[in-house]
Short mmCIF file of C-alpha atoms in Angstrom, two decimals:
data_model
loop_
_atom_site.label_atom_id
_atom_site.label_comp_id
_atom_site.label_asym_id
_atom_site.label_seq_id
_atom_site.Cartn_x
_atom_site.Cartn_y
_atom_site.Cartn_z
CA MET X 1 93.38 124.03 105.12
CA ASN X 2 90.08 122.77 103.52
CA LYS X 3 88.88 121.32 100.14
CA VAL X 4 86.00 123.72 99.85
CA VAL X 5 86.07 124.97 96.46
CA SER X 6 83.36 127.86 95.33
CA SER X 7 81.23 125.96 92.92
CA ILE X 8 80.66 122.78 90.87
CA LYS X 9 81.77 124.44 87.62
CA GLU X 10 85.58 125.42 89.49
CA ALA X 11 85.67 121.79 90.66
CA VAL X 12 84.95 120.59 87.24
CA ARG X 13 87.81 122.46 86.20
CA LEU X 14 89.99 121.68 89.09
CA ALA X 15 89.39 118.04 88.59
CA GLY X 16 90.00 117.91 84.97
CA VAL X 17 87.21 117.03 83.60
CA LYS X 18 88.17 116.60 79.83
CA ASP X 19 86.53 115.25 76.67
CA GLY X 20 86.47 111.16 76.16
CA MET X 21 86.64 110.65 80.37
CA THR X 22 83.98 108.74 82.73
CA VAL X 23 82.37 110.93 85.21
CA SER X 24 80.59 109.02 88.00
CA PHE X 25 76.91 109.20 90.18
CA HIS X 26 75.34 107.15 93.38
CA HIS X 27 71.58 107.47 93.22
CA HIS X 28 70.74 107.24 97.20
CA LEU X 29 68.96 110.17 96.31
CA ARG X 30 67.08 108.34 94.12
CA ASN X 31 63.86 110.29 91.97
CA GLY X 32 65.02 113.22 94.34
CA ASP X 33 68.62 113.75 93.32
CA TYR X 34 69.78 117.01 92.10
CA VAL X 35 73.42 116.54 91.77
CA LEU X 36 73.69 114.24 88.43
CA ASN X 37 71.73 117.51 86.42
CA MET X 38 73.89 120.16 88.26
CA VAL X 39 76.96 118.81 87.40
CA MET X 40 76.05 117.63 83.74
CA GLU X 41 74.95 121.45 83.05
CA ALA X 42 78.11 122.48 84.87
CA ILE X 43 79.91 120.30 81.87
CA ALA X 44 78.05 121.18 79.00
CA GLU X 45 78.03 125.33 80.20
CA LEU X 46 82.21 124.65 79.79
CA GLY X 47 82.03 122.99 76.63
CA ILE X 48 82.87 119.25 77.91
CA LYS X 49 81.89 117.27 75.00
CA ASN X 50 81.89 113.05 74.67
CA LEU X 51 81.45 111.91 78.09
CA THR X 52 80.10 108.75 79.66
CA VAL X 53 78.08 108.46 82.33
CA ASN X 54 78.69 105.90 85.18
CA ALA X 55 75.42 106.35 87.53
CA SER X 56 74.94 103.76 90.08
CA SER X 57 71.04 104.21 88.80
CA VAL X 58 69.08 106.66 86.89
CA PHE X 59 65.68 107.95 87.25
CA ASP X 60 62.77 110.32 85.69
CA ALA X 61 64.27 113.42 87.67
CA HIS X 62 67.71 112.92 85.34
CA GLU X 63 65.42 113.40 81.92
CA PRO X 64 67.74 116.18 81.05
CA LEU X 65 70.58 113.98 80.34
CA ILE X 66 68.59 112.83 76.97
CA GLY X 67 69.00 116.80 76.11
CA HIS X 68 72.95 116.52 77.07
CA ILE X 69 73.23 112.99 74.71
CA LYS X 70 71.71 114.96 71.68
CA ASN X 71 73.99 117.81 72.26
CA GLY X 72 77.16 115.08 72.13
CA VAL X 73 77.83 116.06 75.51
CA VAL X 74 77.32 112.26 76.97
CA THR X 75 78.19 109.43 73.79
CA GLY X 76 78.02 106.77 76.53
CA LEU X 77 75.53 105.79 79.64
CA GLU X 78 76.54 102.69 82.35
CA ALA X 79 74.01 101.76 84.70
CA ASN X 80 72.13 99.27 87.03
CA TYR X 81 69.20 100.79 86.45
CA ILE X 82 67.49 103.33 83.95
CA GLY X 83 63.73 104.59 84.75
CA GLY X 84 61.22 104.74 82.14
CA VAL X 85 61.28 108.44 80.65
CA VAL X 86 65.16 108.05 79.73
CA GLY X 87 64.71 104.50 79.04
CA ARG X 88 62.16 105.16 76.40
CA ALA X 89 64.25 107.77 74.77
CA ILE X 90 67.48 104.85 74.83
CA SER X 91 64.90 102.54 73.41
CA HIS X 92 64.80 104.60 70.46
CA GLY X 93 68.14 105.21 69.98
CA VAL X 94 69.20 108.12 70.71
CA LEU X 95 72.50 107.33 71.95
CA ASP X 96 74.69 105.81 69.10
CA LYS X 97 76.52 103.76 71.47
CA PRO X 98 74.62 100.62 73.27
CA VAL X 99 74.41 101.27 77.38
CA THR X 100 75.95 99.08 79.33
CA PHE X 101 73.68 97.57 82.36
CA ARG X 102 75.75 95.70 84.96
CA THR X 103 74.24 94.64 88.49
CA HIS X 104 74.46 95.99 92.01
CA GLY X 105 77.47 93.99 92.68
CA GLY X 106 78.69 93.45 88.84
CA ARG X 107 79.55 97.40 88.86
CA PRO X 108 81.74 97.97 92.18
CA ALA X 109 83.83 94.80 91.00
CA ALA X 110 84.11 96.59 87.29
CA ILE X 111 84.89 99.52 89.12
CA GLU X 112 87.65 98.16 91.45
CA SER X 113 89.34 95.73 88.73
CA GLY X 114 89.95 98.61 86.74
CA GLU X 115 87.15 97.31 83.95
CA ALA X 116 85.51 100.59 83.98
CA HIS X 117 87.08 103.50 84.92
CA ILE X 118 86.30 106.50 86.89
CA ASP X 119 87.96 109.77 85.85
CA VAL X 120 85.82 111.49 88.19
CA ALA X 121 83.31 110.46 91.11
CA PHE X 122 80.47 113.05 91.79
CA ILE X 123 79.57 112.30 95.42
CA ALA X 124 76.06 113.81 96.75
CA ALA X 125 76.38 113.66 100.28
CA PRO X 126 74.01 114.84 102.68
CA THR X 127 76.24 115.77 105.34
CA SER X 128 80.59 116.33 104.63
CA ASP X 129 82.77 118.30 106.71
CA THR X 130 85.36 120.85 104.96
CA MET X 131 88.10 117.96 104.19
CA GLY X 132 85.29 115.32 102.72
CA ASN X 133 84.34 112.83 105.33
CA CYS X 134 80.87 112.28 104.66
CA THR X 135 77.67 110.65 105.45
CA GLY X 136 73.92 110.08 104.54
CA LYS X 137 72.66 109.83 107.85
CA TYR X 138 72.08 113.70 108.90
CA GLY X 139 71.24 117.09 106.87
CA LYS X 140 68.08 118.08 105.49
CA ALA X 141 68.49 115.40 102.18
CA ALA X 142 69.71 112.39 104.88
CA CYS X 143 69.36 109.13 102.58
CA GLY X 144 70.73 107.09 105.28
CA SER X 145 73.34 104.69 103.67
CA MET X 146 75.89 105.67 100.70
CA GLY X 147 76.76 102.03 99.86
CA TYR X 148 76.52 102.30 96.41
CA ALA X 149 79.09 105.37 96.47
CA PHE X 150 82.07 103.53 98.08
CA ALA X 151 83.15 102.04 95.04
CA ASP X 152 83.29 105.28 93.02
CA ALA X 153 84.80 107.34 95.90
CA MET X 154 87.51 104.77 96.75
CA ASN X 155 88.71 104.07 93.21
CA ALA X 156 88.37 107.30 91.13
CA ASP X 157 90.83 109.08 89.69
CA LYS X 158 89.43 112.32 91.37
CA VAL X 159 86.37 112.19 93.73
CA VAL X 160 84.19 115.67 94.24
CA VAL X 161 81.76 115.27 97.23
CA ILE X 162 78.66 117.64 96.69
CA THR X 163 76.95 118.76 99.80
CA ASP X 164 74.29 120.88 101.41
CA HIS X 165 75.33 120.23 104.84
CA LEU X 166 78.82 121.37 105.60
CA VAL X 167 79.87 121.06 108.92
CA PRO X 168 83.30 121.88 110.64
CA TYR X 169 86.16 119.17 110.99
CA PRO X 170 86.17 116.48 111.76
CA LEU X 171 82.53 114.84 110.84
CA THR X 172 82.88 111.93 113.04
CA ASP X 173 80.22 109.68 112.08
CA PHE X 174 81.37 109.12 108.40
CA SER X 175 80.88 107.01 105.96
CA ILE X 176 82.91 107.55 103.03
CA SER X 177 86.68 109.20 104.20
CA GLU X 178 88.31 112.45 103.35
CA ILE X 179 91.43 109.92 102.32
CA TYR X 180 90.01 109.84 99.12
CA VAL X 181 88.24 113.19 98.80
CA ASP X 182 89.84 116.04 96.66
CA TYR X 183 87.04 118.43 96.48
CA VAL X 184 84.56 119.90 98.72
CA VAL X 185 81.51 121.86 97.00
CA GLN X 186 78.67 123.45 99.17
CA VAL X 187 75.26 124.03 97.36
CA GLU X 188 72.08 125.06 98.17
CA SER X 189 69.82 121.81 98.02
CA ILE X 190 71.27 118.03 96.65
CA GLY X 191 67.87 117.07 96.17
CA ASN X 192 64.80 116.68 97.69
CA PRO X 193 64.66 113.88 100.84
CA ALA X 194 60.93 112.94 100.00
CA GLY X 195 62.14 111.46 96.52
CA ILE X 196 64.24 108.75 98.07
CA VAL X 197 60.77 107.25 98.22
CA SER X 198 60.45 104.11 95.80
CA GLY X 199 56.72 105.27 95.38
CA THR X 200 56.12 101.49 95.62
CA THR X 201 57.30 101.00 99.43
CA LYS X 202 53.40 100.65 100.85
CA ILE X 203 51.97 97.03 101.74
CA THR X 204 49.31 96.32 99.10
CA ARG X 205 45.85 96.24 99.95
CA ASP X 206 44.71 94.29 96.72
CA PRO X 207 43.22 91.21 97.24
CA VAL X 208 45.22 89.32 94.71
CA GLY X 209 48.47 90.99 95.76
CA LEU X 210 47.59 89.84 99.76
CA VAL X 211 46.81 86.25 98.24
CA MET X 212 50.38 86.17 96.55
CA ALA X 213 51.92 87.18 100.20
CA GLN X 214 50.57 84.81 101.77
CA TYR X 215 51.39 81.61 99.32
CA ALA X 216 54.85 83.42 99.75
CA ALA X 217 55.10 83.35 103.39
CA LYS X 218 53.83 80.25 103.55
CA VAL X 219 56.83 78.44 100.74
CA ILE X 220 58.84 80.19 102.96
CA GLU X 221 57.59 78.55 105.85
CA ASN X 222 57.87 75.42 104.36
CA SER X 223 60.82 75.50 102.79
CA GLY X 224 62.62 74.08 105.44
CA LEU X 225 64.74 77.56 105.65
CA LEU X 226 62.48 79.42 108.12
CA LYS X 227 64.66 78.58 111.48
CA ASP X 228 66.93 80.10 113.81
CA GLY X 229 69.82 82.21 112.22
CA MET X 230 67.60 82.46 109.02
CA SER X 231 68.94 85.83 106.50
CA PHE X 232 66.22 87.29 104.55
CA GLN X 233 66.11 90.05 101.66
CA THR X 234 62.43 91.67 99.93
CA GLY X 235 62.34 94.36 97.18
CA ALA X 236 59.84 97.30 97.92
CA GLY X 237 57.27 96.10 96.07
CA GLY X 238 53.64 95.88 97.45
CA ALA X 239 53.08 92.46 97.61
CA THR X 240 56.54 91.78 98.33
CA LEU X 241 56.44 93.46 102.05
CA ALA X 242 52.67 92.18 102.31
CA ALA X 243 55.13 88.72 102.23
CA ALA X 244 57.63 90.26 104.81
CA LYS X 245 54.33 91.12 106.53
CA TYR X 246 53.08 87.81 107.21
CA LEU X 247 56.67 86.23 107.65
CA LYS X 248 57.09 88.35 110.46
CA ASP X 249 53.51 87.16 111.74
CA ILE X 250 54.71 83.66 111.49
CA MET X 251 58.63 84.07 112.76
CA LEU X 252 56.73 85.95 116.15
CA LYS X 253 54.40 83.35 116.55
CA LYS X 254 57.09 80.41 116.45
CA ASN X 255 59.73 82.78 118.30
CA ILE X 256 62.39 82.43 115.45
CA LYS X 257 65.17 84.70 115.32
CA GLY X 258 66.83 85.38 111.95
CA SER X 259 70.32 86.65 111.64
CA TYR X 260 70.11 89.06 108.97
CA GLY X 261 67.84 91.75 106.64
CA LEU X 262 69.51 92.41 103.74
CA GLY X 263 69.54 94.97 100.58
CA GLY X 264 67.71 97.94 100.29
CA ILE X 265 66.13 98.60 103.34
CA THR X 266 62.60 99.94 104.12
CA SER X 267 60.42 100.95 107.28
CA TYR X 268 58.63 97.41 107.23
CA MET X 269 62.48 95.86 107.67
CA VAL X 270 63.27 97.79 110.45
CA ASP X 271 60.22 96.65 112.23
CA MET X 272 61.52 93.11 112.24
CA LEU X 273 64.76 94.20 113.32
CA ASN X 274 63.09 95.90 116.49
CA ALA X 275 60.46 92.97 116.74
CA GLY X 276 63.41 90.72 117.61
CA CYS X 277 63.18 88.63 113.98
CA PHE X 278 66.84 90.03 113.11
CA GLU X 279 69.87 90.80 114.59
CA ALA X 280 70.92 92.99 112.37
CA LEU X 281 70.02 94.78 109.25
CA LEU X 282 72.87 94.94 107.07
CA ASP X 283 71.65 97.89 104.22
CA VAL X 284 73.19 99.46 101.10
CA GLN X 285 70.45 101.59 99.89
CA CYS X 286 67.27 103.14 102.29
CA PHE X 287 63.95 102.62 100.70
CA ASP X 288 61.99 105.24 102.98
CA LEU X 289 62.38 107.56 105.88
CA GLY X 290 61.95 105.18 108.35
CA ALA X 291 64.82 103.34 107.30
CA VAL X 292 67.03 106.39 107.34
CA GLU X 293 66.33 107.51 110.91
CA SER X 294 66.95 103.82 111.64
CA ILE X 295 70.32 103.67 110.41
CA ARG X 296 71.21 107.01 111.90
CA THR X 297 70.20 106.25 115.17
CA ASN X 298 70.40 101.71 115.67
CA PRO X 299 73.65 100.31 115.87
CA ARG X 300 72.01 97.05 114.55
CA HIS X 301 71.31 98.46 111.64
CA ARG X 302 74.45 98.45 109.52
CA GLU X 303 75.54 100.58 106.34
CA VAL X 304 77.20 98.59 103.92
CA THR X 305 79.39 98.82 100.49
CA ALA X 306 77.72 97.72 97.22
CA THR X 307 80.80 95.35 97.15
CA HIS X 308 80.00 93.79 100.75
CA TYR X 309 76.28 93.84 99.17
CA ALA X 310 77.04 91.79 96.31
CA SER X 311 80.23 91.80 94.49
CA PRO X 312 81.28 88.45 93.00
CA ASN X 313 85.00 89.56 92.92
CA ALA X 314 84.84 90.11 96.71
CA LYS X 315 86.41 86.53 98.89
CA SER X 316 82.74 87.15 99.90
CA SER X 317 79.41 89.13 100.11
CA ALA X 318 76.53 89.33 102.18
CA VAL X 319 74.56 87.91 99.04
CA ASP X 320 76.60 84.50 99.36
CA SER X 321 74.97 84.03 102.94
CA LEU X 322 71.62 84.83 102.19
CA ASP X 323 68.75 82.25 102.74
CA VAL X 324 65.51 83.85 100.94
CA VAL X 325 65.05 86.29 98.75
CA LEU X 326 61.73 87.95 97.31
CA LEU X 327 61.88 89.45 94.04
CA GLY X 328 59.80 91.16 91.28
CA ALA X 329 59.55 90.66 87.73
CA THR X 330 58.47 91.91 84.03
CA GLN X 331 58.45 88.73 82.74
CA ILE X 332 59.19 85.41 83.23
CA ASP X 333 59.74 82.69 80.83
CA THR X 334 58.93 78.82 81.11
CA ASP X 335 62.73 78.31 81.61
CA PHE X 336 62.59 80.52 84.49
CA ASN X 337 64.57 83.64 83.17
CA VAL X 338 63.27 86.88 84.44
CA ASN X 339 62.87 90.38 82.53
CA VAL X 340 63.40 92.90 84.88
CA HIS X 341 64.78 95.48 82.11
CA THR X 342 61.58 96.11 79.91
CA ASP X 343 57.93 96.12 79.46
CA SER X 344 56.19 93.72 77.74
CA ASN X 345 56.53 96.38 74.54
CA GLY X 346 60.68 96.23 74.66
CA TYR X 347 60.63 99.50 76.15
CA ILE X 348 63.66 99.83 78.74
CA MET X 349 62.09 101.35 82.25
CA GLY X 350 64.26 99.22 84.55
CA GLY X 351 67.97 96.89 85.22
CA SER X 352 69.03 94.08 86.93
CA GLY X 353 69.98 96.48 90.42
CA GLY X 354 70.80 93.33 92.90
CA HIS X 355 68.23 91.04 91.21
CA SER X 356 70.40 89.15 89.71
CA ASP X 357 73.39 88.84 92.48
CA THR X 358 70.44 87.99 94.98
CA ALA X 359 69.09 84.87 93.06
CA ALA X 360 72.61 83.90 92.35
CA GLY X 361 73.19 83.94 96.22
CA ALA X 362 69.95 83.22 97.63
CA LYS X 363 69.27 79.31 98.93
CA LEU X 364 65.54 80.17 97.81
CA ALA X 365 65.17 82.91 95.14
CA MET X 366 61.03 83.82 94.76
CA ILE X 367 59.49 85.72 92.24
CA ILE X 368 56.44 86.94 93.42
CA ALA X 369 54.11 88.61 90.70
CA PRO X 370 50.14 88.85 89.19
CA LEU X 371 49.78 85.88 86.54
CA THR X 372 48.92 88.75 83.85
CA ARG X 373 49.25 92.19 83.87
CA ALA X 374 48.01 94.94 81.54
CA ARG X 375 46.20 91.93 80.05
CA LEU X 376 49.45 90.16 79.09
CA SER X 377 50.66 87.04 80.51
CA ILE X 378 53.82 87.31 82.50
CA VAL X 379 54.60 83.96 81.59
CA THR X 380 56.14 83.69 78.34
CA ASP X 381 58.03 81.34 76.19
CA HIS X 382 60.66 83.78 75.50
CA VAL X 383 61.15 86.78 77.74
CA LEU X 384 62.41 89.66 75.64
CA THR X 385 65.14 90.37 78.03
CA VAL X 386 67.48 87.64 80.22
CA SER X 387 67.97 89.78 83.40
CA THR X 388 68.31 87.08 85.62
CA PRO X 389 68.81 83.50 84.23
CA GLY X 390 66.47 80.89 85.18
CA SER X 391 69.02 78.55 86.61
CA THR X 392 68.97 80.95 89.83
CA ILE X 393 65.70 81.14 90.01
CA ASP X 394 63.60 78.57 92.20
CA VAL X 395 59.64 79.27 93.05
CA LEU X 396 57.25 81.96 91.29
CA VAL X 397 54.04 82.81 93.00
CA THR X 398 50.88 84.10 91.55
CA GLN X 399 47.47 84.33 92.40
CA ARG X 400 46.42 81.27 90.34
CA GLY X 401 49.07 79.01 91.74
CA ILE X 402 52.93 78.27 92.37
CA ALA X 403 55.17 76.81 89.72
CA VAL X 404 58.72 75.50 91.35
CA ASN X 405 61.91 75.39 88.95
CA PRO X 406 62.05 71.64 87.73
CA ALA X 407 65.53 71.45 88.95
CA ARG X 408 64.23 72.12 92.61
CA ALA X 409 61.95 68.95 92.75
CA GLU X 410 62.73 68.34 96.31
CA LEU X 411 61.11 71.66 97.29
CA ARG X 412 58.15 70.78 94.94
CA ASP X 413 57.28 67.95 97.07
CA GLN X 414 57.46 69.78 100.16
CA LEU X 415 55.54 72.29 99.29
CA LYS X 416 53.35 70.09 97.65
CA ALA X 417 52.89 67.84 100.79
CA ALA X 418 52.01 71.40 102.97
CA GLY X 419 48.83 71.94 100.45
CA LEU X 420 50.00 74.57 98.48
CA PRO X 421 48.53 74.94 95.12
CA ILE X 422 51.72 73.71 92.79
CA VAL X 423 51.21 73.95 89.04
CA GLU X 424 54.01 73.73 85.94
CA ILE X 425 54.95 76.82 84.56
CA GLY X 426 53.82 75.76 81.29
CA GLU X 427 50.28 75.80 82.72
CA LEU X 428 50.14 79.16 84.32
CA LYS X 429 50.84 80.44 81.07
CA ARG X 430 48.14 78.52 79.30
CA ILE X 431 45.31 79.83 82.59
CA ALA X 432 46.91 83.37 81.54
CA GLU X 433 46.40 82.90 77.68
CA GLU X 434 43.03 81.47 78.25
CA LEU X 435 42.25 84.90 80.21
CA THR X 436 43.82 87.27 78.16
CA GLY X 437 44.47 85.67 74.72
CA LYS X 438 47.99 84.70 73.31
CA PRO X 439 49.77 87.97 72.87
CA GLN X 440 50.91 89.50 69.37
CA PRO X 441 54.54 89.09 68.71
CA ILE X 442 56.92 91.98 69.38
CA HIS X 443 58.79 93.26 66.42
CA LEU X 444 61.55 94.96 67.65
CA GLY X 445 64.81 96.85 65.87
CA SER X 446 67.90 95.51 64.49
CA LYS X 447 69.56 98.09 66.29
CA THR X 448 71.42 97.10 69.75
CA VAL X 449 70.60 100.21 72.36
CA ALA X 450 72.10 98.16 75.24
CA ASN X 451 74.42 95.47 76.44
CA VAL X 452 73.10 93.15 80.06
CA ILE X 453 75.91 92.36 81.35
CA TYR X 454 75.61 89.54 84.06
CA ARG X 455 77.32 90.02 87.80
CA ASP X 456 80.39 88.03 86.23
CA GLY X 457 81.04 90.31 83.89
CA THR X 458 79.64 88.30 80.82
CA LEU X 459 77.71 89.20 78.17
CA LEU X 460 74.13 87.98 78.92
CA ASP X 461 71.86 89.56 76.56
CA THR X 462 70.89 92.59 74.20
CA ILE X 463 68.40 94.82 73.94
CA LYS X 464 66.95 96.17 70.75
CA SER X 465 65.76 99.32 69.76
CA VAL X 466 62.09 99.80 69.64
CA ASP X 467 60.89 101.23 66.44
#
């Protein structure tokens, strides 16, 4: 026996996809993913309407979703991140019902509790056997960790694995087990593996970015947290990766051995593991092909589920033990609230992902961002959208100075004593506006196009339409 069926369309029929249901997808192939578009095209051809798409993230490659929304195939959308192409259409009100934005930890919590029920999950699997044991570590579209897909596979009513590398049973080094899988479909290609690279996974060479990175590394060095057993997460942006490089140099010089690196893993984190800076990497998503190779070959580079990574409903998760996280921002206000959902004009072009999860868990949550971007100050009186509450943000690092949350007075004193350029966040706003002028007020529409749900399930903010 095996679970292999002839086509995606047959799997859709056998799984019982009907009007009004919720179908789900994961995003480990990122902007190289073909599966979401292939499945939605098959669903549309079968005449099925009024579906909710619950995707852990939506990228520009998923632009065909806009057409499915306009045609009534998709009437609901839930995601942790939405890229600028689909986000712009959402901001213009293409979807009648507001998008539900969750966090990388809040999504599995909502799925596991039944709040976000999934009727049929479609799992893009770079390798699968004929019974549905599957992994992202092998195959021509290898993406590494499949951490965001586990909650879908384990809780959906029906699960369809879609692969372009079908192997005989049993696949021994599997991630998701056959016990959750109903059907397997083999296709020519599930995606372009080069597309898993975010496009920002390179250390910046910009002098401004390098100044910020040096400041960030010195903040960590003087925070009291840089000691044996330290845990660390950084994003994939150029300045945060440069900060990780400077941190690596400090750790090697001082012979400091950290415990684990966390999150979406890049080759730079792999380098830190191999250099002895950490005992392990806990990987919910590989950001580049070097990380994919590492998770395939190094047993200290471990795949973790999104629940293990960041769920607030788990008995514990990795973010709860996190010491330091480096994060970015579109805007930050004088109360340290951070926006990563919209640009400065209010258009959706991102999402919390693990931003607010890690900020809530880490002992030191640091924003690294240039003081001005596109001739606008990133520091505002009020962010357009609250993605991460200011109560969970400790430090803002810019090239013109470092602001520390007033709630962390002891940390501020430590950093000032170390000779770092500490300024009030209001002063950073003043400096920026001297350079750029005061921004014109943004006039948004009255329609709510998205609800931002905090990691604990409460409504954090709403996003309005852009007229």
